[in-house]
Amino acid sequence: MRPKLLTLLFTFLVLFVFSILSLLSLFDMCGVFGKLLSSVLFGLLGVLAYLFPICLIVATGFYIANAKNRQVRNKIMLSAGLFLCVCAMIQWIVNSP
Protein backbone atom coordinates (compact mmCIF):
# COMPACT_ATOMS: atom_id res chain seq x y z
CA MET A 1 0.00 0.00 0.00
CA ARG A 2 1.11 3.52 -0.66
CA PRO A 3 1.72 5.70 2.40
CA LYS A 4 -0.90 8.27 1.30
CA LEU A 5 -3.55 5.58 0.89
CA LEU A 6 -2.65 4.11 4.26
CA THR A 7 -3.00 7.53 5.88
CA LEU A 8 -6.41 8.09 4.28
CA LEU A 9 -7.58 4.65 5.38
CA PHE A 10 -6.38 5.22 8.93
CA THR A 11 -8.13 8.63 9.02
CA PHE A 12 -11.37 7.09 7.81
CA LEU A 13 -11.21 4.30 10.38
CA VAL A 14 -10.51 6.71 13.26
CA LEU A 15 -13.38 9.01 12.26
CA PHE A 16 -15.66 6.03 11.72
CA VAL A 17 -14.93 4.72 15.23
CA PHE A 18 -15.44 8.22 16.66
CA SER A 19 -18.76 8.49 14.82
CA ILE A 20 -19.97 5.14 16.13
CA LEU A 21 -18.91 6.04 19.68
CA SER A 22 -20.62 9.42 19.48
CA LEU A 23 -23.79 7.84 18.11
CA LEU A 24 -23.80 5.27 20.91
CA SER A 25 -23.08 7.96 23.50
CA LEU A 26 -26.13 9.93 22.39
CA PHE A 27 -28.25 6.97 23.49
CA ASP A 28 -26.34 6.52 26.81
CA MET A 29 -24.58 3.29 25.82
CA CYS A 30 -20.93 4.26 26.47
CA GLY A 31 -20.59 4.86 30.19
CA VAL A 32 -18.82 7.88 31.65
CA PHE A 33 -17.04 8.81 28.41
CA GLY A 34 -20.35 8.57 26.58
CA LYS A 35 -22.09 10.91 29.01
CA LEU A 36 -19.31 13.45 28.63
CA LEU A 37 -19.33 13.23 24.83
CA SER A 38 -23.12 13.36 24.75
CA SER A 39 -23.23 16.49 26.88
CA VAL A 40 -20.60 18.15 24.67
CA LEU A 41 -22.43 17.25 21.45
CA PHE A 42 -25.82 18.35 22.76
CA GLY A 43 -24.28 21.54 24.12
CA LEU A 44 -22.67 22.42 20.80
CA LEU A 45 -25.21 21.09 18.31
CA GLY A 46 -28.51 20.75 20.15
CA VAL A 47 -31.09 18.41 18.66
CA LEU A 48 -29.04 17.93 15.48
CA ALA A 49 -26.41 16.07 17.51
CA TYR A 50 -28.26 12.92 16.45
CA LEU A 51 -27.48 13.74 12.81
CA PHE A 52 -23.82 14.68 13.35
CA PRO A 53 -22.26 11.16 13.39
CA ILE A 54 -24.02 10.19 10.18
CA CYS A 55 -22.94 13.40 8.44
CA LEU A 56 -19.37 12.86 9.64
CA ILE A 57 -19.21 9.35 8.17
CA VAL A 58 -20.70 10.45 4.85
CA ALA A 59 -18.45 13.51 4.54
CA THR A 60 -15.32 11.54 5.40
CA GLY A 61 -16.10 8.80 2.91
CA PHE A 62 -16.94 11.34 0.23
CA TYR A 63 -13.69 13.22 0.86
CA ILE A 64 -11.56 10.08 0.74
CA ALA A 65 -13.21 8.95 -2.48
CA ASN A 66 -12.40 12.33 -4.07
CA ALA A 67 -9.25 13.32 -2.19
CA LYS A 68 -7.58 15.07 -5.09
CA ASN A 69 -10.57 17.23 -6.01
CA ARG A 70 -10.27 20.67 -4.43
CA GLN A 71 -13.95 21.52 -5.07
CA VAL A 72 -15.08 18.53 -3.01
CA ARG A 73 -13.03 19.72 -0.05
CA ASN A 74 -14.51 23.22 -0.36
CA LYS A 75 -18.05 21.84 -0.58
CA ILE A 76 -17.55 19.69 2.50
CA MET A 77 -16.24 22.69 4.46
CA LEU A 78 -19.16 24.84 3.31
CA SER A 79 -21.60 22.06 4.18
CA ALA A 80 -20.10 21.85 7.67
CA GLY A 81 -20.55 25.60 8.08
CA LEU A 82 -24.13 25.35 6.86
CA PHE A 83 -24.77 22.50 9.31
CA LEU A 84 -23.50 24.64 12.19
CA CYS A 85 -25.66 27.58 11.06
CA VAL A 86 -28.73 25.35 10.91
CA CYS A 87 -27.90 24.02 14.39
CA ALA A 88 -27.68 27.59 15.69
CA MET A 89 -30.98 28.58 14.05
CA ILE A 90 -32.82 25.58 15.47
CA GLN A 91 -31.38 26.27 18.94
CA TRP A 92 -32.45 29.91 18.60
CA ILE A 93 -36.00 28.96 17.57
CA VAL A 94 -36.47 26.23 20.18
CA ASN A 95 -35.03 28.21 23.10
CA SER A 96 -36.61 31.57 22.35
CA PRO A 97 -38.12 33.22 25.45
GROMACS .gro file of N, CA and C in nm:
model
  291
    1MET      N    1   0.083  -0.119   0.000
    1MET     CA    2   0.000   0.000   0.000
    1MET      C    3   0.088   0.125   0.000
    2ARG      N    4   0.040   0.226  -0.066
    2ARG     CA    5   0.111   0.352  -0.066
    2ARG      C    6   0.090   0.422   0.067
    3PRO      N    7   0.185   0.501   0.111
    3PRO     CA    8   0.172   0.570   0.240
    3PRO      C    9   0.053   0.665   0.244
    4LYS      N   10   0.023   0.733   0.134
    4LYS     CA   11  -0.090   0.827   0.130
    4LYS      C   12  -0.221   0.751   0.145
    5LEU      N   13  -0.234   0.639   0.079
    5LEU     CA   14  -0.355   0.558   0.089
    5LEU      C   15  -0.373   0.503   0.229
    6LEU      N   16  -0.262   0.462   0.289
    6LEU     CA   17  -0.265   0.411   0.426
    6LEU      C   18  -0.308   0.520   0.524
    7THR      N   19  -0.261   0.640   0.503
    7THR     CA   20  -0.300   0.753   0.588
    7THR      C   21  -0.448   0.783   0.574
    8LEU      N   22  -0.499   0.783   0.450
    8LEU     CA   23  -0.641   0.809   0.428
    8LEU      C   24  -0.727   0.699   0.490
    9LEU      N   25  -0.684   0.575   0.479
    9LEU     CA   26  -0.758   0.465   0.538
    9LEU      C   27  -0.760   0.474   0.690
   10PHE      N   28  -0.646   0.506   0.749
   10PHE     CA   29  -0.638   0.522   0.893
   10PHE      C   30  -0.727   0.637   0.941
   11THR      N   31  -0.727   0.748   0.867
   11THR     CA   32  -0.813   0.863   0.902
   11THR      C   33  -0.959   0.823   0.897
   12PHE      N   34  -0.998   0.751   0.792
   12PHE     CA   35  -1.137   0.709   0.781
   12PHE      C   36  -1.176   0.616   0.896
   13LEU      N   37  -1.089   0.523   0.930
   13LEU     CA   38  -1.121   0.430   1.038
   13LEU      C   39  -1.133   0.501   1.173
   14VAL      N   40  -1.044   0.597   1.200
   14VAL     CA   41  -1.051   0.671   1.326
   14VAL      C   42  -1.179   0.753   1.334
   15LEU      N   43  -1.214   0.821   1.226
   15LEU     CA   44  -1.338   0.901   1.226
   15LEU      C   45  -1.461   0.813   1.228
   16PHE      N   46  -1.454   0.696   1.168
   16PHE     CA   47  -1.566   0.603   1.172
   16PHE      C   48  -1.589   0.553   1.315
   17VAL      N   49  -1.482   0.517   1.384
   17VAL     CA   50  -1.493   0.472   1.523
   17VAL      C   51  -1.545   0.585   1.611
   18PHE      N   52  -1.494   0.708   1.589
   18PHE     CA   53  -1.544   0.822   1.666
   18PHE      C   54  -1.692   0.845   1.640
   19SER      N   55  -1.735   0.831   1.516
   19SER     CA   56  -1.876   0.849   1.482
   19SER      C   57  -1.964   0.744   1.550
   20ILE      N   58  -1.920   0.621   1.548
   20ILE     CA   59  -1.997   0.514   1.613
   20ILE      C   60  -2.004   0.538   1.764
   21LEU      N   61  -1.891   0.576   1.824
   21LEU     CA   62  -1.891   0.604   1.968
   21LEU      C   63  -1.979   0.723   2.002
   22SER      N   64  -1.977   0.826   1.919
   22SER     CA   65  -2.062   0.942   1.948
   22SER      C   66  -2.209   0.909   1.928
   23LEU      N   67  -2.240   0.826   1.830
   23LEU     CA   68  -2.379   0.784   1.811
   23LEU      C   69  -2.427   0.700   1.928
   24LEU      N   70  -2.343   0.608   1.975
   24LEU     CA   71  -2.380   0.527   2.091
   24LEU      C   72  -2.389   0.612   2.218
   25SER      N   73  -2.304   0.712   2.229
   25SER     CA   74  -2.308   0.796   2.350
   25SER      C   75  -2.433   0.882   2.354
   26LEU      N   76  -2.489   0.915   2.240
   26LEU     CA   77  -2.613   0.993   2.239
   26LEU      C   78  -2.730   0.915   2.296
   27PHE      N   79  -2.720   0.783   2.293
   27PHE     CA   80  -2.825   0.697   2.349
   27PHE      C   81  -2.783   0.636   2.482
   28ASP      N   82  -2.683   0.695   2.550
   28ASP     CA   83  -2.634   0.652   2.681
   28ASP      C   84  -2.590   0.506   2.684
   29MET      N   85  -2.506   0.467   2.589
   29MET     CA   86  -2.458   0.329   2.582
   29MET      C   87  -2.306   0.321   2.597
   30CYS      N   88  -2.239   0.428   2.641
   30CYS     CA   89  -2.093   0.426   2.647
   30CYS      C   90  -2.036   0.464   2.782
   31GLY      N   91  -2.111   0.460   2.886
   31GLY     CA   92  -2.059   0.486   3.019
   31GLY      C   93  -2.026   0.631   3.045
   32VAL      N   94  -1.920   0.653   3.123
   32VAL     CA   95  -1.882   0.788   3.165
   32VAL      C   96  -1.835   0.870   3.045
   33PHE      N   97  -1.751   0.810   2.960
   33PHE     CA   98  -1.704   0.881   2.841
   33PHE      C   99  -1.822   0.918   2.751
   34GLY      N  100  -1.918   0.830   2.740
   34GLY     CA  101  -2.035   0.857   2.658
   34GLY      C  102  -2.119   0.972   2.711
   35LYS      N  103  -2.132   0.979   2.843
   35LYS     CA  104  -2.209   1.091   2.901
   35LYS      C  105  -2.138   1.223   2.877
   36LEU      N  106  -2.007   1.223   2.889
   36LEU     CA  107  -1.931   1.345   2.863
   36LEU      C  108  -1.943   1.388   2.716
   37LEU      N  109  -1.923   1.294   2.626
   37LEU     CA  110  -1.933   1.323   2.483
   37LEU      C  111  -2.074   1.365   2.444
   38SER      N  112  -2.173   1.301   2.503
   38SER     CA  113  -2.312   1.336   2.475
   38SER      C  114  -2.343   1.478   2.521
   39SER      N  115  -2.296   1.514   2.639
   39SER     CA  116  -2.323   1.649   2.688
   39SER      C  117  -2.252   1.754   2.603
   40VAL      N  118  -2.131   1.722   2.554
   40VAL     CA  119  -2.060   1.815   2.467
   40VAL      C  120  -2.133   1.831   2.333
   41LEU      N  121  -2.174   1.718   2.274
   41LEU     CA  122  -2.243   1.725   2.145
   41LEU      C  123  -2.377   1.797   2.156
   42PHE      N  124  -2.454   1.767   2.260
   42PHE     CA  125  -2.582   1.835   2.276
   42PHE      C  126  -2.562   1.983   2.310
   43GLY      N  127  -2.456   2.015   2.381
   43GLY     CA  128  -2.428   2.154   2.412
   43GLY      C  129  -2.389   2.234   2.289
   44LEU      N  130  -2.312   2.172   2.200
   44LEU     CA  131  -2.267   2.242   2.080
   44LEU      C  132  -2.370   2.240   1.967
   45LEU      N  133  -2.437   2.126   1.948
   45LEU     CA  134  -2.521   2.109   1.831
   45LEU      C  135  -2.670   2.105   1.859
   46GLY      N  136  -2.709   2.083   1.982
   46GLY     CA  137  -2.851   2.075   2.015
   46GLY      C  138  -2.912   1.946   1.963
   47VAL      N  139  -3.033   1.957   1.912
   47VAL     CA  140  -3.109   1.841   1.866
   47VAL      C  141  -3.041   1.773   1.747
   48LEU      N  142  -2.970   1.851   1.667
   48LEU     CA  143  -2.904   1.793   1.548
   48LEU      C  144  -2.780   1.713   1.583
   49ALA      N  145  -2.752   1.694   1.711
   49ALA     CA  146  -2.641   1.607   1.751
   49ALA      C  147  -2.667   1.464   1.707
   50TYR      N  148  -2.794   1.427   1.693
   50TYR     CA  149  -2.826   1.292   1.645
   50TYR      C  150  -2.785   1.273   1.499
   51LEU      N  151  -2.782   1.381   1.423
   51LEU     CA  152  -2.748   1.374   1.281
   51LEU      C  153  -2.597   1.387   1.256
   52PHE      N  154  -2.525   1.442   1.351
   52PHE     CA  155  -2.382   1.468   1.335
   52PHE      C  156  -2.298   1.345   1.301
   53PRO      N  157  -2.311   1.232   1.373
   53PRO     CA  158  -2.226   1.116   1.339
   53PRO      C  159  -2.248   1.064   1.198
   54ILE      N  160  -2.371   1.067   1.153
   54ILE     CA  161  -2.402   1.019   1.018
   54ILE      C  162  -2.340   1.113   0.914
   55CYS      N  163  -2.353   1.242   0.937
   55CYS     CA  164  -2.294   1.340   0.844
   55CYS      C  165  -2.142   1.329   0.842
   56LEU      N  166  -2.083   1.301   0.958
   56LEU     CA  167  -1.937   1.286   0.964
   56LEU      C  168  -1.889   1.166   0.884
   57ILE      N  169  -1.958   1.054   0.894
   57ILE     CA  170  -1.921   0.935   0.817
   57ILE      C  171  -1.935   0.960   0.668
   58VAL      N  172  -2.046   1.019   0.627
   58VAL     CA  173  -2.070   1.045   0.485
   58VAL      C  174  -1.967   1.144   0.429
   59ALA      N  175  -1.940   1.251   0.502
   59ALA     CA  176  -1.845   1.351   0.454
   59ALA      C  177  -1.704   1.295   0.446
   60THR      N  178  -1.665   1.214   0.543
   60THR     CA  179  -1.532   1.154   0.540
   60THR      C  180  -1.517   1.058   0.424
   61GLY      N  181  -1.615   0.973   0.404
   61GLY     CA  182  -1.610   0.880   0.291
   61GLY      C  183  -1.609   0.952   0.157
   62PHE      N  184  -1.689   1.057   0.147
   62PHE     CA  185  -1.694   1.134   0.023
   62PHE      C  186  -1.561   1.205  -0.004
   63TYR      N  187  -1.498   1.255   0.103
   63TYR     CA  188  -1.369   1.322   0.086
   63TYR      C  189  -1.260   1.222   0.046
   64ILE      N  190  -1.259   1.106   0.107
   64ILE     CA  191  -1.156   1.008   0.074
   64ILE      C  192  -1.174   0.955  -0.068
   65ALA      N  193  -1.297   0.941  -0.112
   65ALA     CA  194  -1.321   0.895  -0.248
   65ALA      C  195  -1.276   0.998  -0.351
   66ASN      N  196  -1.278   1.125  -0.315
   66ASN     CA  197  -1.240   1.233  -0.407
   66ASN      C  198  -1.131   1.320  -0.345
   67ALA      N  199  -1.027   1.260  -0.296
   67ALA     CA  200  -0.925   1.332  -0.219
   67ALA      C  201  -0.849   1.435  -0.301
   68LYS      N  202  -0.837   1.415  -0.429
   68LYS     CA  203  -0.758   1.507  -0.509
   68LYS      C  204  -0.840   1.624  -0.564
   69ASN      N  205  -0.971   1.619  -0.547
   69ASN     CA  206  -1.057   1.723  -0.601
   69ASN      C  207  -1.072   1.835  -0.499
   70ARG      N  208  -1.024   1.952  -0.534
   70ARG     CA  209  -1.027   2.067  -0.443
   70ARG      C  210  -1.170   2.117  -0.421
   71GLN      N  211  -1.256   2.107  -0.521
   71GLN     CA  212  -1.395   2.152  -0.507
   71GLN      C  213  -1.471   2.068  -0.406
   72VAL      N  214  -1.442   1.940  -0.399
   72VAL     CA  215  -1.508   1.853  -0.301
   72VAL      C  216  -1.472   1.897  -0.160
   73ARG      N  217  -1.346   1.926  -0.138
   73ARG     CA  218  -1.303   1.972  -0.005
   73ARG      C  219  -1.373   2.102   0.032
   74ASN      N  220  -1.383   2.196  -0.063
   74ASN     CA  221  -1.451   2.322  -0.036
   74ASN      C  222  -1.600   2.300  -0.007
   75LYS      N  223  -1.663   2.210  -0.080
   75LYS     CA  224  -1.805   2.184  -0.058
   75LYS      C  225  -1.831   2.118   0.077
   76ILE      N  226  -1.740   2.032   0.118
   76ILE     CA  227  -1.755   1.969   0.250
   76ILE      C  228  -1.739   2.073   0.360
   77MET      N  229  -1.642   2.163   0.346
   77MET     CA  230  -1.624   2.269   0.446
   77MET      C  231  -1.745   2.362   0.450
   78LEU      N  232  -1.797   2.398   0.334
   78LEU     CA  233  -1.916   2.484   0.331
   78LEU      C  234  -2.038   2.412   0.387
   79SER      N  235  -2.049   2.283   0.362
   79SER     CA  236  -2.160   2.206   0.418
   79SER      C  237  -2.151   2.198   0.570
   80ALA      N  238  -2.029   2.185   0.622
   80ALA     CA  239  -2.010   2.185   0.767
   80ALA      C  240  -2.050   2.319   0.827
   81GLY      N  241  -2.014   2.427   0.761
   81GLY     CA  242  -2.055   2.560   0.808
   81GLY      C  243  -2.205   2.578   0.803
   82LEU      N  244  -2.268   2.528   0.697
   82LEU     CA  245  -2.413   2.535   0.686
   82LEU      C  246  -2.480   2.452   0.795
   83PHE      N  247  -2.424   2.335   0.824
   83PHE     CA  248  -2.477   2.250   0.931
   83PHE      C  249  -2.472   2.323   1.065
   84LEU      N  250  -2.361   2.389   1.094
   84LEU     CA  251  -2.350   2.464   1.219
   84LEU      C  252  -2.448   2.581   1.224
   85CYS      N  253  -2.469   2.648   1.110
   85CYS     CA  254  -2.566   2.758   1.106
   85CYS      C  255  -2.708   2.706   1.128
   86VAL      N  256  -2.741   2.593   1.070
   86VAL     CA  257  -2.873   2.535   1.091
   86VAL      C  258  -2.890   2.493   1.237
   87CYS      N  259  -2.786   2.438   1.296
   87CYS     CA  260  -2.790   2.402   1.439
   87CYS      C  261  -2.818   2.526   1.524
   88ALA      N  262  -2.749   2.635   1.493
   88ALA     CA  263  -2.768   2.759   1.569
   88ALA      C  264  -2.909   2.814   1.551
   89MET      N  265  -2.962   2.808   1.428
   89MET     CA  266  -3.098   2.858   1.405
   89MET      C  267  -3.201   2.775   1.478
   90ILE      N  268  -3.186   2.644   1.477
   90ILE     CA  269  -3.282   2.558   1.547
   90ILE      C  270  -3.274   2.581   1.696
   91GLN      N  271  -3.154   2.596   1.752
   91GLN     CA  272  -3.138   2.627   1.894
   91GLN      C  273  -3.204   2.760   1.927
   92TRP      N  274  -3.189   2.857   1.839
   92TRP     CA  275  -3.245   2.991   1.860
   92TRP      C  276  -3.398   2.985   1.859
   93ILE      N  277  -3.454   2.906   1.767
   93ILE     CA  278  -3.600   2.896   1.757
   93ILE      C  279  -3.657   2.818   1.874
   94VAL      N  280  -3.595   2.708   1.911
   94VAL     CA  281  -3.647   2.623   2.018
   94VAL      C  282  -3.635   2.691   2.155
   95ASN      N  283  -3.526   2.761   2.179
   95ASN     CA  284  -3.503   2.821   2.310
   95ASN      C  285  -3.537   2.969   2.317
   96SER      N  286  -3.625   3.016   2.229
   96SER     CA  287  -3.661   3.157   2.235
   96SER      C  288  -3.752   3.182   2.355
   97PRO      N  289  -3.732   3.295   2.424
   97PRO     CA  290  -3.812   3.322   2.545
   97PRO      C  291  -3.956   3.357   2.518
   0.00000   0.00000   0.00000
